[in-house]
mmCIF file of C-alpha atoms and ligand atoms in Angstrom:
data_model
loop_
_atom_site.group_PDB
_atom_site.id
_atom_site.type_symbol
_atom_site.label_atom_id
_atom_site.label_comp_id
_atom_site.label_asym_id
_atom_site.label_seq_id
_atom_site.Cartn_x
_atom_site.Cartn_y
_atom_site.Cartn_z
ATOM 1 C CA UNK L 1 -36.610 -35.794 -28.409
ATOM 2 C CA UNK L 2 -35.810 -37.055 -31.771
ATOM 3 C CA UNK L 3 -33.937 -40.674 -31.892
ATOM 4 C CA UNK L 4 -30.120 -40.379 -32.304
ATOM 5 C CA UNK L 5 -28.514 -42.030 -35.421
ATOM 6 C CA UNK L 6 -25.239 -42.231 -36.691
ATOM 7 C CA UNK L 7 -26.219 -39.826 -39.146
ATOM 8 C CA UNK L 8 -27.478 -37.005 -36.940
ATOM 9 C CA UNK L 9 -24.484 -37.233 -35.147
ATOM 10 C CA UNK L 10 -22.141 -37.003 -37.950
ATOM 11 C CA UNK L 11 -24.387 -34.035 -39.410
ATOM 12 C CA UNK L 12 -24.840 -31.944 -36.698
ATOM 13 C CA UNK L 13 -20.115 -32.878 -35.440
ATOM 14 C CA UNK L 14 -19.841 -31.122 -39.454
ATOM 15 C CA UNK L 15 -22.180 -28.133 -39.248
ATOM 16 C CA UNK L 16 -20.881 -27.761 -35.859
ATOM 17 C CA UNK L 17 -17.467 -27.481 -36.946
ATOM 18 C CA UNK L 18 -18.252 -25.713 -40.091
ATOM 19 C CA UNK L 19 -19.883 -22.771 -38.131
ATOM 20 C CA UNK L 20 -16.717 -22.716 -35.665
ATOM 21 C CA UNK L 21 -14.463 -21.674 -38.494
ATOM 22 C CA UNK L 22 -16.293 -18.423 -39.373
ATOM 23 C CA UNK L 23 -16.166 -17.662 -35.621
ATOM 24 C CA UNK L 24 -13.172 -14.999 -34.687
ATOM 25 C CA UNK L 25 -15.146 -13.401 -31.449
ATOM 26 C CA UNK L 26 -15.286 -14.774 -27.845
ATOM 27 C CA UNK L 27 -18.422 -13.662 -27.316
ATOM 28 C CA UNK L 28 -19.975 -15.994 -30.650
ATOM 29 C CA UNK L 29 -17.451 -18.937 -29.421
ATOM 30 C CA UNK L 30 -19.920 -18.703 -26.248
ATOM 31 C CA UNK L 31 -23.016 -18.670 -28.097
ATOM 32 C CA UNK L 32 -21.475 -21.433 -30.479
ATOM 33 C CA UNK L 33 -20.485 -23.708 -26.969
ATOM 34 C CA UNK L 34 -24.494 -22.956 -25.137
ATOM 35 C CA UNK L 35 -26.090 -23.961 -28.701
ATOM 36 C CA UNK L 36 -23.881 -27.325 -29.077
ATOM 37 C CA UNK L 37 -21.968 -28.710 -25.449
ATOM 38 C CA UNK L 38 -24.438 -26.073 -23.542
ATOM 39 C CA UNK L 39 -27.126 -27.696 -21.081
ATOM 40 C CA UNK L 40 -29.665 -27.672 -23.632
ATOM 41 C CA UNK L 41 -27.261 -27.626 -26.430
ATOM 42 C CA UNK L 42 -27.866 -30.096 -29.600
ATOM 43 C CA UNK L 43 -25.222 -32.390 -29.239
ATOM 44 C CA UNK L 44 -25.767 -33.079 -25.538
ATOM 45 C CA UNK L 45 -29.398 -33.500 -26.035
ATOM 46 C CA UNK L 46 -27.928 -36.293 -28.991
ATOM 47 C CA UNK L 47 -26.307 -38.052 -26.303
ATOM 48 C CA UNK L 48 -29.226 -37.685 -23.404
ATOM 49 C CA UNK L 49 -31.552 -39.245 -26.408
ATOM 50 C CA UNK L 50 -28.749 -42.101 -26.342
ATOM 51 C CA UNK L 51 -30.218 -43.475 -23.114
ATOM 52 C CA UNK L 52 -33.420 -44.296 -24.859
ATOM 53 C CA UNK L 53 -31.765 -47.040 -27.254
ATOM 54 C CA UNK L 54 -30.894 -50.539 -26.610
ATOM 55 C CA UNK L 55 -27.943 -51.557 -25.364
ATOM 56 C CA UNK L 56 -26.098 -52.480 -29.203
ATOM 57 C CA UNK L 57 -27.284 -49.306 -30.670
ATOM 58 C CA UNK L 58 -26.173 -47.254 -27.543
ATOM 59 C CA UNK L 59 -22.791 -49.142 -27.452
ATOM 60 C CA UNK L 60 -22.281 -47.762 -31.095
ATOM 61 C CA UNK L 61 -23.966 -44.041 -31.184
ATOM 62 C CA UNK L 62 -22.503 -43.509 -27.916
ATOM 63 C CA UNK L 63 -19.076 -44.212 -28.926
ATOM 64 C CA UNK L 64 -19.795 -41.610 -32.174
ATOM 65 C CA UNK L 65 -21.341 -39.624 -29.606
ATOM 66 C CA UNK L 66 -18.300 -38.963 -27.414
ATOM 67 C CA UNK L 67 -15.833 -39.155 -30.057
ATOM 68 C CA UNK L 68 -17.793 -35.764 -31.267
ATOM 69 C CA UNK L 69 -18.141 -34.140 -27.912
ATOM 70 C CA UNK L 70 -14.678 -34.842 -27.739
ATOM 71 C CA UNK L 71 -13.517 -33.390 -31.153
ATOM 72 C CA UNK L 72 -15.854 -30.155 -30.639
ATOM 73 C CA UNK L 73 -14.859 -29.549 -26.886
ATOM 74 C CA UNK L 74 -10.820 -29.642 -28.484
ATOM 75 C CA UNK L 75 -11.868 -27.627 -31.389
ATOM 76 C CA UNK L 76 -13.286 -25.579 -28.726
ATOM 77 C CA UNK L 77 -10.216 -25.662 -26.925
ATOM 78 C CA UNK L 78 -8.100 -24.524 -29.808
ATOM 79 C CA UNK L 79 -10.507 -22.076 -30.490
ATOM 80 C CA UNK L 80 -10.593 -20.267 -27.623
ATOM 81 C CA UNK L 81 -6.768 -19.960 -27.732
ATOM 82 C CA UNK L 82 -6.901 -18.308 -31.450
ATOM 83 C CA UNK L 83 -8.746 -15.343 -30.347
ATOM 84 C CA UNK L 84 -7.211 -14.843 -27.451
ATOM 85 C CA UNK L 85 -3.801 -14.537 -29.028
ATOM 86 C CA UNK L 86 -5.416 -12.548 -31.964
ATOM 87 C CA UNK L 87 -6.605 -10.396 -29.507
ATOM 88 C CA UNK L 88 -3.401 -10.007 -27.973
ATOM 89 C CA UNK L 89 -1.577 -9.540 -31.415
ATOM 90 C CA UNK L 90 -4.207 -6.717 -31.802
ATOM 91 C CA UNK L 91 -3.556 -5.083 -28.748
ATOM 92 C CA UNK L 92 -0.027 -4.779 -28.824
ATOM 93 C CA UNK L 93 -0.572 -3.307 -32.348
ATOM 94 C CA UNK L 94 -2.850 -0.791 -30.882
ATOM 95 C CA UNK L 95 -0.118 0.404 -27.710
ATOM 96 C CA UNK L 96 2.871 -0.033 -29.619
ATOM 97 C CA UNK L 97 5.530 2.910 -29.232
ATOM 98 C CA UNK L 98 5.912 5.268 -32.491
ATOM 99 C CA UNK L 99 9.717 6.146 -32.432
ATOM 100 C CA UNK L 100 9.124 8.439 -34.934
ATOM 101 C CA UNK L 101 6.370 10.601 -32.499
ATOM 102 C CA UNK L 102 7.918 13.943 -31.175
ATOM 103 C CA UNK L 103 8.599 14.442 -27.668
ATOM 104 C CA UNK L 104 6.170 16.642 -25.376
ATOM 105 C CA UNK L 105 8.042 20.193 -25.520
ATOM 106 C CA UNK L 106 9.343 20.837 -22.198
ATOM 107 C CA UNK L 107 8.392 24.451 -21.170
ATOM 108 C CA UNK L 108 11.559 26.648 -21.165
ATOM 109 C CA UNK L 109 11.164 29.542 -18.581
ATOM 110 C CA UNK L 110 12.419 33.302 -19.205
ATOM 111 C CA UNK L 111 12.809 36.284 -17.065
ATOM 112 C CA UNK L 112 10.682 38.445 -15.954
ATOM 113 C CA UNK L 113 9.815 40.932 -17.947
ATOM 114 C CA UNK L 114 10.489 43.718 -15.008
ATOM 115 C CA UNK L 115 13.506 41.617 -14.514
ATOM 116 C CA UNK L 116 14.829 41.904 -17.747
ATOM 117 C CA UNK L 117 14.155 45.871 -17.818
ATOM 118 C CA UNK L 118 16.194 45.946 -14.165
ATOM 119 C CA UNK L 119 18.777 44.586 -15.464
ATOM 120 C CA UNK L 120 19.420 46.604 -18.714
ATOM 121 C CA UNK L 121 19.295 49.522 -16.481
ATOM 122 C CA UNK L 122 21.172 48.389 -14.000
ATOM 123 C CA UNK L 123 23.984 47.067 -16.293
ATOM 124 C CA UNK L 124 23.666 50.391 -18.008
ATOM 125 C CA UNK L 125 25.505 52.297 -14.486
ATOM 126 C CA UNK L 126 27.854 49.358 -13.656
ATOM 127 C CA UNK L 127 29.515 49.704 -16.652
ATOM 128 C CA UNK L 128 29.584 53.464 -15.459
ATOM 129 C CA UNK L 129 31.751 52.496 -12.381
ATOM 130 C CA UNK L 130 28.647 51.842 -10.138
ATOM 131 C CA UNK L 131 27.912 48.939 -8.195
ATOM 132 C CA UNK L 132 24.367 47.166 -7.269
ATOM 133 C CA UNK L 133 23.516 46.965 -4.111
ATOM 134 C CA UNK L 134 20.443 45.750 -2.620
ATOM 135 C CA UNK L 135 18.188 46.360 0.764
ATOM 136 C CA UNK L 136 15.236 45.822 3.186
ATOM 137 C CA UNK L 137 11.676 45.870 1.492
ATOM 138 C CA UNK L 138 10.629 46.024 5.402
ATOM 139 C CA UNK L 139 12.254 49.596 6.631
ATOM 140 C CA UNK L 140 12.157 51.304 9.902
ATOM 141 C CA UNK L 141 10.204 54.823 9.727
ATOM 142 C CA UNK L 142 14.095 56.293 10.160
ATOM 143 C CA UNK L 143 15.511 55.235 6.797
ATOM 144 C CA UNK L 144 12.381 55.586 5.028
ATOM 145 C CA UNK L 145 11.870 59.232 5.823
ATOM 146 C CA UNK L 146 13.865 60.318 8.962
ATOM 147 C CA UNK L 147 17.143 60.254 7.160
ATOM 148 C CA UNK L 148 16.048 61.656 4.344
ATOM 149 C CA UNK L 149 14.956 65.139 5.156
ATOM 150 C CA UNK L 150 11.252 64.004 6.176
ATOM 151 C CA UNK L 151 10.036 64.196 9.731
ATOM 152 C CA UNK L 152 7.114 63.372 11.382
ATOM 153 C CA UNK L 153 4.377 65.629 10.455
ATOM 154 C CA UNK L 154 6.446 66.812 7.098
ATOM 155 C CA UNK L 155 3.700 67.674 4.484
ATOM 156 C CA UNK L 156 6.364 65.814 2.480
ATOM 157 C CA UNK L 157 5.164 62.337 4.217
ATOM 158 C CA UNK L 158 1.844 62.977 1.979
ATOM 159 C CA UNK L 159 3.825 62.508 -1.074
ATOM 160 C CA UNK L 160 3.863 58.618 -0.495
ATOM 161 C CA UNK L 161 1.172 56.595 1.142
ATOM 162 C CA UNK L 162 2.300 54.132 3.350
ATOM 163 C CA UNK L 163 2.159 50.735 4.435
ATOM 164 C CA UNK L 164 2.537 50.251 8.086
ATOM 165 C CA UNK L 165 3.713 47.539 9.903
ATOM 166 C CA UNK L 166 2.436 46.393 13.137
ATOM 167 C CA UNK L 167 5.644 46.235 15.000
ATOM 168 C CA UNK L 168 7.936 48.402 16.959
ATOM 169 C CA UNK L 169 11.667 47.882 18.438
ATOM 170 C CA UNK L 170 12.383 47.208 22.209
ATOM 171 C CA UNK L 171 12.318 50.967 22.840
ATOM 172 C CA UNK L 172 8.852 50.808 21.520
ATOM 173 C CA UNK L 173 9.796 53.797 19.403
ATOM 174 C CA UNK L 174 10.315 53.192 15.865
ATOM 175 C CA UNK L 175 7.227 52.603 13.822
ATOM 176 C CA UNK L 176 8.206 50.135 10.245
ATOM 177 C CA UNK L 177 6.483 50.304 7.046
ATOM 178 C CA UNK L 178 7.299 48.719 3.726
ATOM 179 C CA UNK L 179 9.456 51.268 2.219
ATOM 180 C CA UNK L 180 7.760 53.588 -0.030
ATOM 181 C CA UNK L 181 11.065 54.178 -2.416
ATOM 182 C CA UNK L 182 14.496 52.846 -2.465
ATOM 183 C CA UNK L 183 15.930 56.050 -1.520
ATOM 184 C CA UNK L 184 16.264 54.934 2.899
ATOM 185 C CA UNK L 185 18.914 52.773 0.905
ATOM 186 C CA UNK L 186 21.005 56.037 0.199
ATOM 187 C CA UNK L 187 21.532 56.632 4.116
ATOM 188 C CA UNK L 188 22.033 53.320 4.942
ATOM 189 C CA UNK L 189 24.723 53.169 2.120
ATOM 190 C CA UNK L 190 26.368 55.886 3.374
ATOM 191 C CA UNK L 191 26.437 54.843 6.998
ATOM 192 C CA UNK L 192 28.096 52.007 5.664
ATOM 193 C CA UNK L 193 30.769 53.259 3.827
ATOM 194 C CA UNK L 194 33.063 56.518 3.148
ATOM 195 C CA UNK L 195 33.226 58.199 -0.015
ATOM 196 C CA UNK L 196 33.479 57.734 -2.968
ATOM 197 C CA UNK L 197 30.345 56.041 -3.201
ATOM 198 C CA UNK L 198 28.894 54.865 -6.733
ATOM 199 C CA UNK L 199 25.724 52.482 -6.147
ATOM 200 C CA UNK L 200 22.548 51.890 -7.393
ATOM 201 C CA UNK L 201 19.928 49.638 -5.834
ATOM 202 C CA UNK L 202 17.250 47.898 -7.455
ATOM 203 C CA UNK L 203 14.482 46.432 -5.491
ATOM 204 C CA UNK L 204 10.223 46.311 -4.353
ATOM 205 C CA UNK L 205 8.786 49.035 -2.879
ATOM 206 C CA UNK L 206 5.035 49.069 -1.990
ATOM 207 C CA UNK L 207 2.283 51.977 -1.388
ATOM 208 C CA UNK L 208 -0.979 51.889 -0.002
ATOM 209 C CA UNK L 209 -2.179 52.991 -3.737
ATOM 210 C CA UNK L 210 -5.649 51.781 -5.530
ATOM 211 C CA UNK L 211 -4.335 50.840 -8.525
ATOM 212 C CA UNK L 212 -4.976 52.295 -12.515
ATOM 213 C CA UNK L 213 -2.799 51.617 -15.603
ATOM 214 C CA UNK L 214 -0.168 53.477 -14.270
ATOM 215 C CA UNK L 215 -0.401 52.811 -10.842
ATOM 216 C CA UNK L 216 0.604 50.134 -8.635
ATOM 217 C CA UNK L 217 0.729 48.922 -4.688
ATOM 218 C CA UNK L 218 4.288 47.602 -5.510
ATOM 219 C CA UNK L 219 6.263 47.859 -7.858
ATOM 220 C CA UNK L 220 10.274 48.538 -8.314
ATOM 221 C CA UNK L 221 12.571 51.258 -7.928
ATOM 222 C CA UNK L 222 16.605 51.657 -9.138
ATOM 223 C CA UNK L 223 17.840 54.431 -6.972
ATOM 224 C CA UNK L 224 20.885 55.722 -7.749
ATOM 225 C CA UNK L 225 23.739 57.689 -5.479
ATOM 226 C CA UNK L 226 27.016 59.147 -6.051
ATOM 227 C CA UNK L 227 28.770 60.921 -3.623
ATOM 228 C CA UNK L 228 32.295 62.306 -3.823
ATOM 229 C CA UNK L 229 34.489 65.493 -3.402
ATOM 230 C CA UNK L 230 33.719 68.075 -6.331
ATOM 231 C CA UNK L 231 30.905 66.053 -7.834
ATOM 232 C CA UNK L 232 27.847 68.830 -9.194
ATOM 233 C CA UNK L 233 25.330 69.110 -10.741
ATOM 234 C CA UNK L 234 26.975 68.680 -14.751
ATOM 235 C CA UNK L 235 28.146 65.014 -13.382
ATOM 236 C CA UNK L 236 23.972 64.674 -12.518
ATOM 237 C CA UNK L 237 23.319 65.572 -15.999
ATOM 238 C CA UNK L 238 25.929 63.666 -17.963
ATOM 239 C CA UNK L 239 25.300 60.295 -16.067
ATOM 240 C CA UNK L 240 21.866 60.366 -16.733
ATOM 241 C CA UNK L 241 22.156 61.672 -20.195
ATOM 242 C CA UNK L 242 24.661 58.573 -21.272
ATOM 243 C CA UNK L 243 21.898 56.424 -19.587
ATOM 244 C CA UNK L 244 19.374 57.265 -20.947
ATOM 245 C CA UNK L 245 20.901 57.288 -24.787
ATOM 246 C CA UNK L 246 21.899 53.463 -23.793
ATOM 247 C CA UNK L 247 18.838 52.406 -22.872
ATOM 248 C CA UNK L 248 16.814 54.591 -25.510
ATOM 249 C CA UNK L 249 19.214 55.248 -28.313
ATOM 250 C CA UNK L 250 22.263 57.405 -29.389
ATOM 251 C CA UNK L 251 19.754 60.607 -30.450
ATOM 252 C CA UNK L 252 17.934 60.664 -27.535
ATOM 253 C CA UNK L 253 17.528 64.259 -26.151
ATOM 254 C CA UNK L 254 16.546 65.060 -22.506
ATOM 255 C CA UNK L 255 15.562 67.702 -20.577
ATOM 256 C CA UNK L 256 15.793 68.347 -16.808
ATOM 257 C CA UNK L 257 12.670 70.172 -14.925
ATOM 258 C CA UNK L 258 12.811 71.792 -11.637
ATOM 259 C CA UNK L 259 11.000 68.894 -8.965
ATOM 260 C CA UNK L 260 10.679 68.721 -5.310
ATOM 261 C CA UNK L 261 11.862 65.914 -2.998
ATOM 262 C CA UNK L 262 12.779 66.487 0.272
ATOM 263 C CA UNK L 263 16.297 64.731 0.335
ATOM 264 C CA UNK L 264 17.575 66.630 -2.979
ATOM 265 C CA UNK L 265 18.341 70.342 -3.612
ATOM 266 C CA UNK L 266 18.188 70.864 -6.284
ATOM 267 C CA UNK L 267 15.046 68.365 -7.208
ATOM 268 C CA UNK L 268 14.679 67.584 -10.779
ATOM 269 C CA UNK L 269 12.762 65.267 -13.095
ATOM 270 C CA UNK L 270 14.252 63.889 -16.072
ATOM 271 C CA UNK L 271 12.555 63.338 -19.461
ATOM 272 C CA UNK L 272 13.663 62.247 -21.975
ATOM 273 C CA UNK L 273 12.408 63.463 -25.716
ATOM 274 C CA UNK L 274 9.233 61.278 -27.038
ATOM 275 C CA UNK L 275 11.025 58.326 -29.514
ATOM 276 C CA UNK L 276 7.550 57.297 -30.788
ATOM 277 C CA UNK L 277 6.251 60.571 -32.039
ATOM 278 C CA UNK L 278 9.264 63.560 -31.689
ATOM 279 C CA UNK L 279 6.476 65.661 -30.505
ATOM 280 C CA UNK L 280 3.809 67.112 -32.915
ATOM 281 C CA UNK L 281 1.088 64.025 -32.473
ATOM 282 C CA UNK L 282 -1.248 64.931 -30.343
ATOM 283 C CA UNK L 283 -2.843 61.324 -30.184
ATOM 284 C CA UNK L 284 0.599 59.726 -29.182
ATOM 285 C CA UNK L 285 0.138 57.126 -27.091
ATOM 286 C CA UNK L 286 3.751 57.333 -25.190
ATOM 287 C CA UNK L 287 3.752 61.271 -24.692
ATOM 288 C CA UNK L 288 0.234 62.852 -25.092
ATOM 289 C CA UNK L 289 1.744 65.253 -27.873
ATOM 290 C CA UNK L 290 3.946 66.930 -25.186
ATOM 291 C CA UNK L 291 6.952 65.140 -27.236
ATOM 292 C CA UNK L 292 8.650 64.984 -23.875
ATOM 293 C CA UNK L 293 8.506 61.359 -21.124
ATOM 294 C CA UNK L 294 8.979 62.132 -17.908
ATOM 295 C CA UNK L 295 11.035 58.605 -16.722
ATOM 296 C CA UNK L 296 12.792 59.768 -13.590
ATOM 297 C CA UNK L 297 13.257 61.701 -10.418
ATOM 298 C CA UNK L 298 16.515 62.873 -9.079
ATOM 299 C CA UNK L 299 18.549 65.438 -7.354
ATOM 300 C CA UNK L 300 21.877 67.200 -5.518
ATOM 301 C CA UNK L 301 21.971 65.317 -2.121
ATOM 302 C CA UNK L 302 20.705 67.333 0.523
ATOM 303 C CA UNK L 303 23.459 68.328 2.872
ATOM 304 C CA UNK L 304 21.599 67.944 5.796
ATOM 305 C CA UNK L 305 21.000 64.224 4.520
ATOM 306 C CA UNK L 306 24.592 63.960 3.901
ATOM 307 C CA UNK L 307 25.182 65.772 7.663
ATOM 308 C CA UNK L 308 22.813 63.352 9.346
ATOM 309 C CA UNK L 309 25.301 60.218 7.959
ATOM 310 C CA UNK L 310 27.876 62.475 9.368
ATOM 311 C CA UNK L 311 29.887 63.301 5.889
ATOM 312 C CA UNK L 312 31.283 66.811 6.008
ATOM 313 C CA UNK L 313 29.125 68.544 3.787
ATOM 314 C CA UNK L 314 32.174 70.887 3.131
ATOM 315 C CA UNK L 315 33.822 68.291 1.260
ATOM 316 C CA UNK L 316 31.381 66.159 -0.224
ATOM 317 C CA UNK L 317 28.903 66.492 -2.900
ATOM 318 C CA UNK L 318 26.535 63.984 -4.469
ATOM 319 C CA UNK L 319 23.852 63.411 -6.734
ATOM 320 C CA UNK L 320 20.999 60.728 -6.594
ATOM 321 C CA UNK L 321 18.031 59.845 -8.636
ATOM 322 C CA UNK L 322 14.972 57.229 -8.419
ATOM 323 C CA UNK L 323 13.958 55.456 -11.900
ATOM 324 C CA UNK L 324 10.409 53.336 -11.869
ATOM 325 C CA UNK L 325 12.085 50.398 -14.121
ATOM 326 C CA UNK L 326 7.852 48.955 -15.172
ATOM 327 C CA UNK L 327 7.384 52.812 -16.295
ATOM 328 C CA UNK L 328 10.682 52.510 -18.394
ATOM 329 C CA UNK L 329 9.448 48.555 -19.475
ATOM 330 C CA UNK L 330 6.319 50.655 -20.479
ATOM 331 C CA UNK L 331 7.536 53.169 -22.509
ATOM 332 C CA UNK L 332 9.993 50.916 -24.218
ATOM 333 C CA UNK L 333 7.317 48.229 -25.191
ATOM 334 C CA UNK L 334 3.919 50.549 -25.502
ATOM 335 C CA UNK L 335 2.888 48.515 -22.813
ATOM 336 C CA UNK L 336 -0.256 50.492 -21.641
ATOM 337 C CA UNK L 337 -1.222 49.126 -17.847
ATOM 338 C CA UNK L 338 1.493 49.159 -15.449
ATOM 339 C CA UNK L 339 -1.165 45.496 -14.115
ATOM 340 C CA UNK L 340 -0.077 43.247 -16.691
ATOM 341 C CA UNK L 341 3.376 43.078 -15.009
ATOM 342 C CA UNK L 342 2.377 41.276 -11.925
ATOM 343 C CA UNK L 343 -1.186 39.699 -13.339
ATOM 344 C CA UNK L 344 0.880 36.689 -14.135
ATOM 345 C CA UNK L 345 -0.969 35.803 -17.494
ATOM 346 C CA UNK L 346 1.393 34.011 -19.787
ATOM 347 C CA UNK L 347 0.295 35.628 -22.800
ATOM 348 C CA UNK L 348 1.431 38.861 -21.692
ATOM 349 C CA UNK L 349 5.180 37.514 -20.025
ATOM 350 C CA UNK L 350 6.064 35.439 -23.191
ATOM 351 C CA UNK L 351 5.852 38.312 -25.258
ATOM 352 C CA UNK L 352 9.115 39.512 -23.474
HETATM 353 N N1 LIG X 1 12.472 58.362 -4.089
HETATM 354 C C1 LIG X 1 11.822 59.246 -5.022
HETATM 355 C C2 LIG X 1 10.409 58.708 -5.287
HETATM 356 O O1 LIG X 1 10.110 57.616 -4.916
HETATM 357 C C3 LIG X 1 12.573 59.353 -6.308
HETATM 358 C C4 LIG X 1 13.904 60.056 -6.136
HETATM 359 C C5 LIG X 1 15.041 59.348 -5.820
HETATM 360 C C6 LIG X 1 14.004 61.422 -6.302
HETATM 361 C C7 LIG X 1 16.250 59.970 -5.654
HETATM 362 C C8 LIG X 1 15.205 62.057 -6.168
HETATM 363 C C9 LIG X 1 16.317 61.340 -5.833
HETATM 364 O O2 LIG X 1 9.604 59.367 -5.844
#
């Protein structure tokens, strides 16, 4: 331990303060406090070394002594306060709000596209006079195929595969399924209501179906029904023919093929000519080179299916048809697999 003097003390008070000014950093400050004030620091081992001096000399140093512990423990102080606010200053700097920054973009939802398709179509007969009705996805065996021409152990029942449903009325008689078509929807309208009847119903209808790119366990259906006296098969034709020039432009052509479904007679499909090639490519995507798109089923109302509602098939006359609105969606946007609709991948609905 070296002797204090008046000199040491005053050397090491200005190097100790001198080194304080270049400090900006808590973490030095502390270093700066252990190597001066600290238990072992210089100054305090100046003013242990006091205790070794007579009583004059220590009267005197030890006055200098404290005055300097004093100064450096308020420089200390004052410091300690200075970076602290600094740091403060800093941080607000670093978390202050930009005005100017855009907003997060709130997501805007759209319809569906299968939506969007239904209701083009359907818009397409209500400003023909019809109106949109809607029904069960859950349908007793009776609507489904009963009432429309197709009883039990009818080959006909082959044409759809069904999903059954594990339930059964009081009478413990009638099986349920989820309806295979929206066509149980035409006797249940008609129960309903007397001619004239102009409806068509869009809604889900489900098969037990392993699914391809054109195939589907549920997809949707727009049946259509009118039903009045005198109405043949030229109104059949010229409904479907205005439709299908709304939805697929003023030259569209179409042609009507004989087709079998038990609630019609006649049974026809409609096509409609191919708008992407005109026929002659053989590679078209949309019609194989056939030049022709099949896009719906559709028919005369059976009379017995108009007897079983109880109309009096002498009087009344209708027509009916069954349009597969994805398989329209499809041809309209070259969409090529009938799974993208229900996949839910964004990339694919935003494009619509
Ligand atoms: N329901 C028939 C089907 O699902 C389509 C159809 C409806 C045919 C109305 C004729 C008349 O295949």
């Amino acid at each position: 331990m070296t002797q204090p003097s008046a000199q040491s003390i005053e050397q090491l008070t200005q190097q100790a303060t001198q080194e304080l000014d270049r400090i900006n950093d808590l973490e030095s400050l502390d270093q700066w406090r252990i190597s001066y004030l600290g238990r072992r620091g210089s100054l305090t081992n100046v003013l242990r070394g006091l205790s070794q001096l007579d009583l004059e000399q220590r009267r005197e140093l030890g006055a200098l002594g404290n005055q300097s512990k004093n100064l450096l423990d308020e420089r200390l102080a004052q410091k300690t306060q200075e970076i602290d606010q600094a740091q403060q200053v800093q941080a607000f700097a670093r978390d202050r709000i930009d005005v100017t920054m855009l907003g997060r973009p709130t997501p805007i939802g759209r319809l569906h596209p299968t939506t969007q398709i239904v209701k083009e179509i359907t818009d397409a007969f209500v400003s023909m006079g019809f109106s949109i009705v809607e029904g069960p996805e859950v349908e007793w065996d009776h609507y489904n195929f009963e009432m429309l021409n197709i009883p039990e152990g009818h080959p006909a029942r082959d044409m759809w595969n069904s999903m059954w449903i594990d339930y059964r009325n009081e009478a413990g008689q009638q099986p349920m399924l989820l309806r295979t078509h929206t066509s149980p929807m035409q006797a249940r309208v008609m129960e309903n209501t007397q001619p004239p009847i102009r409806v068509v119903v869009p809604g889900k209808c489900y098969r037990y179906e392993a699914t391809d790119a054109t195939h589907e366990w549920h997809f949707y259906q727009i049946e259509g029904l009118a039903v009045d006296e005198g109405i043949t098969f030229a109104d059949l034709k010229g409904t479907l023919y205005e439709f299908a020039r709304r939805l697929f432009g003023e030259e569209r052509k179409v042609r009507f093929r004989c087709d079998y479904f038990p609630f019609v007679e006649p049974g026809v499909d409609m096509s409609i000519d191919c708008f992407a090639c005109q026929g002659g490519d053989n590679r078209c995507r949309i019609c194989r080179g056939s030049g022709w798109i099949e896009i719906m089923g559709a028919g005369m109302v059976h009379p017995k299916v108009l007897a079983s509602v109880g109309y009096d098939t002498e009087k009344y006359t209708g027509f009916a048809f069954g349009i597969g609105p994805e398989r329209v969606a499809m041809l309209k946007y070259g969409i090529d697999d009938i799974r993208h609709f229900y996949t839910n991948d964004l990339r694919f609905l935003r494009q619509f």
